[in-house]
PDB file of C-alpha atoms in Angstrom:
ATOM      1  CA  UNK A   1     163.560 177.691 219.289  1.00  0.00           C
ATOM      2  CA  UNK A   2     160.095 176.152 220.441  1.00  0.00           C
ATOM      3  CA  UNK A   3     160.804 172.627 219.331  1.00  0.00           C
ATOM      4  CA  UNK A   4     159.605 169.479 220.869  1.00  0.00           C
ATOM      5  CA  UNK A   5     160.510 166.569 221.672  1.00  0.00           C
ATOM      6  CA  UNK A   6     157.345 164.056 221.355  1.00  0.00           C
ATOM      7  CA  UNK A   7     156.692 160.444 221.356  1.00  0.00           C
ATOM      8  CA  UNK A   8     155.349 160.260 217.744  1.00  0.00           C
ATOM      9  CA  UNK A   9     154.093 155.972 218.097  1.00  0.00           C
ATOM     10  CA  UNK A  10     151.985 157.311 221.042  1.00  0.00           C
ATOM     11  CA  UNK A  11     150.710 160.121 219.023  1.00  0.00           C
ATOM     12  CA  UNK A  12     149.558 158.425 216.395  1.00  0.00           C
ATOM     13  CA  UNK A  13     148.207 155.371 218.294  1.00  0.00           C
ATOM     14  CA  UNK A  14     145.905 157.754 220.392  1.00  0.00           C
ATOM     15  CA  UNK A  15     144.357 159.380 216.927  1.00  0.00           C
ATOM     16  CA  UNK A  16     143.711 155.872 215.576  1.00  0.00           C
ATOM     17  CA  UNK A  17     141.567 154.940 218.554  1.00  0.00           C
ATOM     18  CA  UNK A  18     140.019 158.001 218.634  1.00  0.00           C
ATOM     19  CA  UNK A  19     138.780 158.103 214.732  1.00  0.00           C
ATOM     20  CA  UNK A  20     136.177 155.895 214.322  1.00  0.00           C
ATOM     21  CA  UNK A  21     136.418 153.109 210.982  1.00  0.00           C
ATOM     22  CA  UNK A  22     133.922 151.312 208.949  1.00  0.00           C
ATOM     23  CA  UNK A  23     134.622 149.117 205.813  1.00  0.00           C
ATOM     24  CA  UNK A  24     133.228 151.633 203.419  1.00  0.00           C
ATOM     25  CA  UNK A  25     135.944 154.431 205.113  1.00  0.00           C
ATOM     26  CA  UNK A  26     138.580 152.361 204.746  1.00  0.00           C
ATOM     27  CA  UNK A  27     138.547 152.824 200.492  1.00  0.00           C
ATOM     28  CA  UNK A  28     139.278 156.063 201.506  1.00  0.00           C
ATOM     29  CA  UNK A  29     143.261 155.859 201.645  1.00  0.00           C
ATOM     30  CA  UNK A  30     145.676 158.087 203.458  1.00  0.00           C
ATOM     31  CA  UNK A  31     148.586 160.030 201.768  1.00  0.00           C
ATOM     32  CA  UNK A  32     151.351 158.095 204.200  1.00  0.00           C
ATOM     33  CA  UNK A  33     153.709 160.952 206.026  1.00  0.00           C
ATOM     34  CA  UNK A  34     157.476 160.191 206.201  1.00  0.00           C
ATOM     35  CA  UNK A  35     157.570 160.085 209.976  1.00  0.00           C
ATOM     36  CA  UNK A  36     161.067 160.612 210.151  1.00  0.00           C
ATOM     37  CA  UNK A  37     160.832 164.046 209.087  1.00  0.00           C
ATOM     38  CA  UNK A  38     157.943 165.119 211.027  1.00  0.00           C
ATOM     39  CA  UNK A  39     158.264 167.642 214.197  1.00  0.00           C
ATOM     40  CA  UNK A  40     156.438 169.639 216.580  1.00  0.00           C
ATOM     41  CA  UNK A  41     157.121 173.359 217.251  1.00  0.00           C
ATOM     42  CA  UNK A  42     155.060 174.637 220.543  1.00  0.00           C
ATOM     43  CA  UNK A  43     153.037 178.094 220.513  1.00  0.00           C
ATOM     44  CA  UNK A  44     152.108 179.109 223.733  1.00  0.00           C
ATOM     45  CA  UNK A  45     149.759 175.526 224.850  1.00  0.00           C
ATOM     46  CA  UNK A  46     149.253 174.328 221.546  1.00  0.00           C
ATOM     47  CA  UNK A  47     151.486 171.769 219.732  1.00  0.00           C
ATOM     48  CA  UNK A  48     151.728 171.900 216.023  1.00  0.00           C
ATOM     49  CA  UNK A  49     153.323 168.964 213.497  1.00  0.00           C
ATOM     50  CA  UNK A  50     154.964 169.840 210.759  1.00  0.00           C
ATOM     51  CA  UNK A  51     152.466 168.409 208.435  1.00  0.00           C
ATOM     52  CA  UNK A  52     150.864 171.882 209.176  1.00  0.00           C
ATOM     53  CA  UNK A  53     153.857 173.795 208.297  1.00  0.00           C
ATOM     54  CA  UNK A  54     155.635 172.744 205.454  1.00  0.00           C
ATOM     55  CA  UNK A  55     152.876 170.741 203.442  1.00  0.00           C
ATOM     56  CA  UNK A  56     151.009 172.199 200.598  1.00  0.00           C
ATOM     57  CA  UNK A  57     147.165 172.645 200.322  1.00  0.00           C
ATOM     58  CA  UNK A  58     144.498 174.473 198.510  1.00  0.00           C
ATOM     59  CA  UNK A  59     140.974 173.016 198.083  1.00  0.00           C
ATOM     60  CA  UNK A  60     139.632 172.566 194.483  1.00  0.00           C
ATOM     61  CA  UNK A  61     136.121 171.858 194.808  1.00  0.00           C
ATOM     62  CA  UNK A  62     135.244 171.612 190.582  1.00  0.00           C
ATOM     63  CA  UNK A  63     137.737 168.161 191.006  1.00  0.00           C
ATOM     64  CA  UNK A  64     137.006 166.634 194.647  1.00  0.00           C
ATOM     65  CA  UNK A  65     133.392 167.911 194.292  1.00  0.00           C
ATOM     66  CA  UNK A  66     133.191 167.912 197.950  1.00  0.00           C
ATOM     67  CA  UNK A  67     134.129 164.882 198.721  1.00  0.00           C
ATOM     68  CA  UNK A  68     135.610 165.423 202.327  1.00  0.00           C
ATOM     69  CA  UNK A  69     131.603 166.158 203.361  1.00  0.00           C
ATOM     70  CA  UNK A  70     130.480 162.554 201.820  1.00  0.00           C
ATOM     71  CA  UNK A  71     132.488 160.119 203.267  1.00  0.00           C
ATOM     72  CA  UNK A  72     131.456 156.896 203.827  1.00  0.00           C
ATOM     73  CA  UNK A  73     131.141 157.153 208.088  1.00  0.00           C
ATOM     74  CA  UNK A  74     128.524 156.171 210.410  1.00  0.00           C
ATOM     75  CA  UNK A  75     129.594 159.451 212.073  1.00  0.00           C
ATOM     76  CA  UNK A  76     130.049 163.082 210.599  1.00  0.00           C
ATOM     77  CA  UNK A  77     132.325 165.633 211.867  1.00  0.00           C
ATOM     78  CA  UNK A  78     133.677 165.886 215.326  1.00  0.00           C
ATOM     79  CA  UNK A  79     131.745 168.504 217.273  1.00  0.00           C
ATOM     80  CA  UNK A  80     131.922 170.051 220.986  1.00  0.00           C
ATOM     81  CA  UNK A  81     128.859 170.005 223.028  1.00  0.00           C
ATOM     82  CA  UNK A  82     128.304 173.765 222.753  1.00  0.00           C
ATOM     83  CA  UNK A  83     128.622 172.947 219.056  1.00  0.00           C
ATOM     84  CA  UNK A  84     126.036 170.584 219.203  1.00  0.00           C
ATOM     85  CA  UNK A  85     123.460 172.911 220.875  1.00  0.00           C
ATOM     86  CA  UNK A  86     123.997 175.249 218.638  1.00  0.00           C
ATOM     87  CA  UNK A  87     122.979 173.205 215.397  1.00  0.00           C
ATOM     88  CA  UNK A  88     119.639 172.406 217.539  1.00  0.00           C
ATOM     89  CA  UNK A  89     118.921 176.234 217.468  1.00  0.00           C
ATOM     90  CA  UNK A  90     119.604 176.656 213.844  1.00  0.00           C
ATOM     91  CA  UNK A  91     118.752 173.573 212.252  1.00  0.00           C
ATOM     92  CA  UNK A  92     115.234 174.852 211.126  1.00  0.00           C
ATOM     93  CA  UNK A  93     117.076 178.012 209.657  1.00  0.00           C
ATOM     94  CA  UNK A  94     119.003 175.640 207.065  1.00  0.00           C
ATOM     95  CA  UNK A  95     115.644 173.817 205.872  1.00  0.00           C
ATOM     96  CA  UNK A  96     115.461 176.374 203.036  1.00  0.00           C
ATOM     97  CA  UNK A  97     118.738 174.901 201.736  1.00  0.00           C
ATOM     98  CA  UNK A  98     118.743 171.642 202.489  1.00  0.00           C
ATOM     99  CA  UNK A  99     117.320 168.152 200.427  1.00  0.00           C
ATOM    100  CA  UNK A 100     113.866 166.824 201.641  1.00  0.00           C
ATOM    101  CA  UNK A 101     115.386 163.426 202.330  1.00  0.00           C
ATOM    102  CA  UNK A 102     117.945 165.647 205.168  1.00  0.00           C
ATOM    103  CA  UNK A 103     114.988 167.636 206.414  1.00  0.00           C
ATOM    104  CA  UNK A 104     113.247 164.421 207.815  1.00  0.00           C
ATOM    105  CA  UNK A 105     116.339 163.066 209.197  1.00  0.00           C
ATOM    106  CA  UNK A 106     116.860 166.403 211.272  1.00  0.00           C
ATOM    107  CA  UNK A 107     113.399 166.268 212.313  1.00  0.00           C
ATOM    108  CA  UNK A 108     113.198 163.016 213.547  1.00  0.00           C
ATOM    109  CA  UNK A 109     116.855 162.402 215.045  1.00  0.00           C
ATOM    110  CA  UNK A 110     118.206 166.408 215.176  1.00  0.00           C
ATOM    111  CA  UNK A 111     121.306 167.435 214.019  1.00  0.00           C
ATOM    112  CA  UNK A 112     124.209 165.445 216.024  1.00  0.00           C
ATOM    113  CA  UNK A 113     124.379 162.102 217.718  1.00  0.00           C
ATOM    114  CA  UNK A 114     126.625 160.984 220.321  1.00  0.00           C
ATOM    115  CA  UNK A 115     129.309 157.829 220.176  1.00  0.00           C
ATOM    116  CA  UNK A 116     131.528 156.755 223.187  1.00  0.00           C
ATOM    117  CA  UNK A 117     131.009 160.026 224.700  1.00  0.00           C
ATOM    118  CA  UNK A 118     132.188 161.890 221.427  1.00  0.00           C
ATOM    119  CA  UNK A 119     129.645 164.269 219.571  1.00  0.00           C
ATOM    120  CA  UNK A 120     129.071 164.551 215.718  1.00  0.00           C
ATOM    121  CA  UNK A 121     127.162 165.730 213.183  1.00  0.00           C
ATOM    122  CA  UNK A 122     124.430 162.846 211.940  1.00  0.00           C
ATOM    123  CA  UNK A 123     125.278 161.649 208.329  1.00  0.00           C
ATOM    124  CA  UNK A 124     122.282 160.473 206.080  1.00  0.00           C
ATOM    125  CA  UNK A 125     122.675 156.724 204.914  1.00  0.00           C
ATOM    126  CA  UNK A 126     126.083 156.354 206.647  1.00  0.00           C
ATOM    127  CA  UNK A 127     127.226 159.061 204.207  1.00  0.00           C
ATOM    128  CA  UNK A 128     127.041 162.438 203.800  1.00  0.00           C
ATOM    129  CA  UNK A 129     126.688 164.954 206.195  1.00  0.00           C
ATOM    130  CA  UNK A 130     122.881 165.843 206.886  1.00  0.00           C
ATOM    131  CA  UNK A 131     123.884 169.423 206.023  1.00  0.00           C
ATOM    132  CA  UNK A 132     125.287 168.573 202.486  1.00  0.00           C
ATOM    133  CA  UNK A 133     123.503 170.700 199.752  1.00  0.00           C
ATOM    134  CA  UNK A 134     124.237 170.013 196.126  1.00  0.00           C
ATOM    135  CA  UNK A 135     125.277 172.613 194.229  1.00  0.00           C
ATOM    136  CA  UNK A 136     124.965 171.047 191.123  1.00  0.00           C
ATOM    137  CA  UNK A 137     127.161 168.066 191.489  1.00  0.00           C
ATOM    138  CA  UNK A 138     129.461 169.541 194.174  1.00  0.00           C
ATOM    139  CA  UNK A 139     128.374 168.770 197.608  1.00  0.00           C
ATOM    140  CA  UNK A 140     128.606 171.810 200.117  1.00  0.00           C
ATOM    141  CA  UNK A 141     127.165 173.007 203.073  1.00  0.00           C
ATOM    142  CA  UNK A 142     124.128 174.883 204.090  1.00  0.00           C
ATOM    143  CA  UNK A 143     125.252 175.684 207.614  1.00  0.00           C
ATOM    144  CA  UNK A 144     128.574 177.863 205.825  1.00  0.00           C
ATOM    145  CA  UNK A 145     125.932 179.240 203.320  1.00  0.00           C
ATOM    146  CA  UNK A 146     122.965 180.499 205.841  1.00  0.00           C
ATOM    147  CA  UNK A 147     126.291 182.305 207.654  1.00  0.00           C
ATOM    148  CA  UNK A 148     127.780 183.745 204.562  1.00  0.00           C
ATOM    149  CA  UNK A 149     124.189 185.012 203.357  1.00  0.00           C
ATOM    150  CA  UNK A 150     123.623 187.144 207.082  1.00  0.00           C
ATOM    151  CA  UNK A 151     121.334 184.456 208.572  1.00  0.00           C
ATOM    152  CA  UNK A 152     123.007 183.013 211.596  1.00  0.00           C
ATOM    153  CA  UNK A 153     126.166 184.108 213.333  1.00  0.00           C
ATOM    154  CA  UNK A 154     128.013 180.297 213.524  1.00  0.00           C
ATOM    155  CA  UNK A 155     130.194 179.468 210.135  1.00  0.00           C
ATOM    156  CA  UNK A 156     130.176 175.658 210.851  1.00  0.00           C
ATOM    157  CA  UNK A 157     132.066 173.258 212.878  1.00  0.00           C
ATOM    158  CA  UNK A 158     135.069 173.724 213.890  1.00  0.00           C
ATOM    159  CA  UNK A 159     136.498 170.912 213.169  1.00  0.00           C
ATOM    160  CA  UNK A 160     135.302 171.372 209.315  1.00  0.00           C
ATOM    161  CA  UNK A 161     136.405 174.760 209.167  1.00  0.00           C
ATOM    162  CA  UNK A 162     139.967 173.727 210.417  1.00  0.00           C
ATOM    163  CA  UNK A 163     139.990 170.911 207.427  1.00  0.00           C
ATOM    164  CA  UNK A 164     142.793 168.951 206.743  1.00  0.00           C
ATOM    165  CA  UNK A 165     144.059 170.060 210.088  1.00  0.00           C
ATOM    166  CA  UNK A 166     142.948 167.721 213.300  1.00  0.00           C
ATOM    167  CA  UNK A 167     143.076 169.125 216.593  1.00  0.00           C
ATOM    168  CA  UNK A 168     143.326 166.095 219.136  1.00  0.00           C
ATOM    169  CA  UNK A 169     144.127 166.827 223.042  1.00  0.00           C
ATOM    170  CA  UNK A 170     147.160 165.156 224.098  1.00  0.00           C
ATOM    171  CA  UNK A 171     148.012 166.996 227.250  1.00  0.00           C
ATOM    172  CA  UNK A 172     147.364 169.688 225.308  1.00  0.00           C
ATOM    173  CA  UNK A 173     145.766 170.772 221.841  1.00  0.00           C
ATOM    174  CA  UNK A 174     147.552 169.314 219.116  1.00  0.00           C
ATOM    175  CA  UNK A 175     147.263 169.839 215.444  1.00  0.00           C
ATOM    176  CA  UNK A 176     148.210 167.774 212.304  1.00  0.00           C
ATOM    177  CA  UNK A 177     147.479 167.671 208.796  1.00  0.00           C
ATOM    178  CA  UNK A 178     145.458 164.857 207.787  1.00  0.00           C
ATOM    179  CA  UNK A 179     145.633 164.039 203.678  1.00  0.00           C
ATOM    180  CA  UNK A 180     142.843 162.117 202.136  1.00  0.00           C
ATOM    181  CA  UNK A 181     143.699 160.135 199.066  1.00  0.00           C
ATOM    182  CA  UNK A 182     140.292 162.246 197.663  1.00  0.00           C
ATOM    183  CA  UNK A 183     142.319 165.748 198.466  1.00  0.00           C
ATOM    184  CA  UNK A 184     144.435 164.982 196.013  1.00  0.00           C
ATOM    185  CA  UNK A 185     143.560 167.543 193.387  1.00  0.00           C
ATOM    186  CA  UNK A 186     143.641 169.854 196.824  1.00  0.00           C
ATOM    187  CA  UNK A 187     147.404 169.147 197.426  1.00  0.00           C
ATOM    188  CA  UNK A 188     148.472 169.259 193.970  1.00  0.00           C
ATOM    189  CA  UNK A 189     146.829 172.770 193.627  1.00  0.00           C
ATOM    190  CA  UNK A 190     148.758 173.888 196.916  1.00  0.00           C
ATOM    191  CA  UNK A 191     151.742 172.673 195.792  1.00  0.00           C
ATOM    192  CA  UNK A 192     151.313 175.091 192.199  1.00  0.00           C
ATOM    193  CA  UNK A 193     150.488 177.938 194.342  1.00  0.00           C
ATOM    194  CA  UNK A 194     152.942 177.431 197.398  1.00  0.00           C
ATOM    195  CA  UNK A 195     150.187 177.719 199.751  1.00  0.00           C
ATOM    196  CA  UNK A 196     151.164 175.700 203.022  1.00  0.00           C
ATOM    197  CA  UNK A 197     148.621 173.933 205.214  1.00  0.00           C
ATOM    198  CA  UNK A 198     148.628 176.830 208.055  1.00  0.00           C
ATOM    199  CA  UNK A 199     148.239 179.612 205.473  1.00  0.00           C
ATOM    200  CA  UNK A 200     144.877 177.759 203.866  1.00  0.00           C
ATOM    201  CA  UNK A 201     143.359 177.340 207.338  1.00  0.00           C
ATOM    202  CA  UNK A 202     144.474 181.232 208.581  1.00  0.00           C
ATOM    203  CA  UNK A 203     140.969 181.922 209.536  1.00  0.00           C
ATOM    204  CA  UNK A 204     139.699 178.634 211.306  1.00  0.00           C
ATOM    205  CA  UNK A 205     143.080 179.092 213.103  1.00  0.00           C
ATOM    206  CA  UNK A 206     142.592 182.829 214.109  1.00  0.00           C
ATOM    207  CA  UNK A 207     139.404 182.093 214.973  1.00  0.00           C
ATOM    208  CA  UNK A 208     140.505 179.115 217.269  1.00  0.00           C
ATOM    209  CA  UNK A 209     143.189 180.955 218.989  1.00  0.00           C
ATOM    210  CA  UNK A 210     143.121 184.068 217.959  1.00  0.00           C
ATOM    211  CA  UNK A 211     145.309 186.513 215.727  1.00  0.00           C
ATOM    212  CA  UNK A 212     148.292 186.833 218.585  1.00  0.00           C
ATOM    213  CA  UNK A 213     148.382 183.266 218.201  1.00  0.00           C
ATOM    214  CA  UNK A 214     148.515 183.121 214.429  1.00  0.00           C
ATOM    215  CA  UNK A 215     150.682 186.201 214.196  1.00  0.00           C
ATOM    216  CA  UNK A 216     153.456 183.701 216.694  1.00  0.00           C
ATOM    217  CA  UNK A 217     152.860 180.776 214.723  1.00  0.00           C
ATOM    218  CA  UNK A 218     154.465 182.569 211.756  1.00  0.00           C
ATOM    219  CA  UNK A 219     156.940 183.798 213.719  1.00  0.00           C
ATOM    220  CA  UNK A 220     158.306 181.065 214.658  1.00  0.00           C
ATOM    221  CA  UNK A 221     157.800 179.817 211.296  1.00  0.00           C
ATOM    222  CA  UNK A 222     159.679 181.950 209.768  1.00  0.00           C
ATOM    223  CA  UNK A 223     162.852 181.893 211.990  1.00  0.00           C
ATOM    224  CA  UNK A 224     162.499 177.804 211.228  1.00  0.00           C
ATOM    225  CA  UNK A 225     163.088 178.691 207.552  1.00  0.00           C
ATOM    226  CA  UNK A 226     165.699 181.525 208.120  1.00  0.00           C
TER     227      UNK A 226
END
């Protein structure tokens, strides 16, 4: 069985250093893990907790409204480089969607900044991401919508599509559930419909790593709950 034995403390300390905090962020509280009963399983490179296998969690954007897109930050989500340059090239293509007040900040700044040698997306007013679009009172994003209406070939971020799994490099790529105190109504509805963490993010997964991947990850899954 691909289980591993992993020096939790250091795991943890190296994601607090790496996720940047402001006063504002820290109202946002998060849903405390039992560390105890937390693993790791290996597929192929990749390192997977637990938190990703046996937790529950379906969005349900008519309670949270959105909410993981408008947190208080400086920073918005983590992107890669090539991420980056790809928001330059389609930034003008999401102007249709997008608030005036988010327009100007794209034109005068672009679409990512860079902090301690880590890229992300910019925010507007140390909030929301500059690609939030409301949809009535729910915020969502115009990057996800110009891809699901045929007009650009990138959903979004990786890192958002992967949401509430964080992928970290620690040796190797590691992923873990993160639970925010406003993804509550998202873990209550996951635990009603039994749908865990690694079955809500199937295709940000597949499309990190590929199906083989995914089609191992269950695999091994499922001999863990034989």
């Amino acid at each position: 069985m691909n289980y591993l034995t992993f020096d939790i403390t250091a795991f943890y300390f190296k994601l607090q250093i790496q996720a940047p905090r402001f006063s504002e962020f820290q109202q946002i509280k998060f849903f405390k893990m039992n560390e105890e009963n937390i693993y790791f399983i290996k597929v192929d490179d990749v390192t997977v907790s637990s938190t990703v296998i046996d937790e529950y969690f379906q969005c349900d954007l008519e309670k949270c409204k959105g909410a993981c897109c408008t947190i208080p930050n400086a920073y918005g989500a983590p992107i890669t480089f090539e991420e980056a340059n790809i928001l330059v090239d389609i930034q003008e293509k999401l102007y249709k969607y997008l608030p005036e007040k988010h327009i100007q900040i794209l034109q005068k700044y672009g679409p990512y900044e860079v902090h301690k040698g880590f890229y992300h997306t910019r925010t507007f007013e140390d909030k929301e991401c500059v690609f939030v679009y409301y949809d009535g009172d729910i915020a969502k994003c115009a990057i996800e919508k110009a891809y699901l209406n045929g007009e650009i070939d990138f959903r979004k971020p990786i890192s958002c599509h992967l949401f509430p799994i964080r992928k970290i490099h620690f040796g190797n790529d590691v992923l873990r559930a993160e639970f925010l105190s406003i993804c509550e109504a998202a873990l209550s509805r996951g635990l009603d419909s039994k749908m865990p963490v690694y079955e809500f993010c199937k295709e940000s997964l597949i499309r990190l790593y590929g199906k083989r991947w995914f089609d191992k990850l269950k695999q091994i899954i499922n001999q863990l709950k034989r």
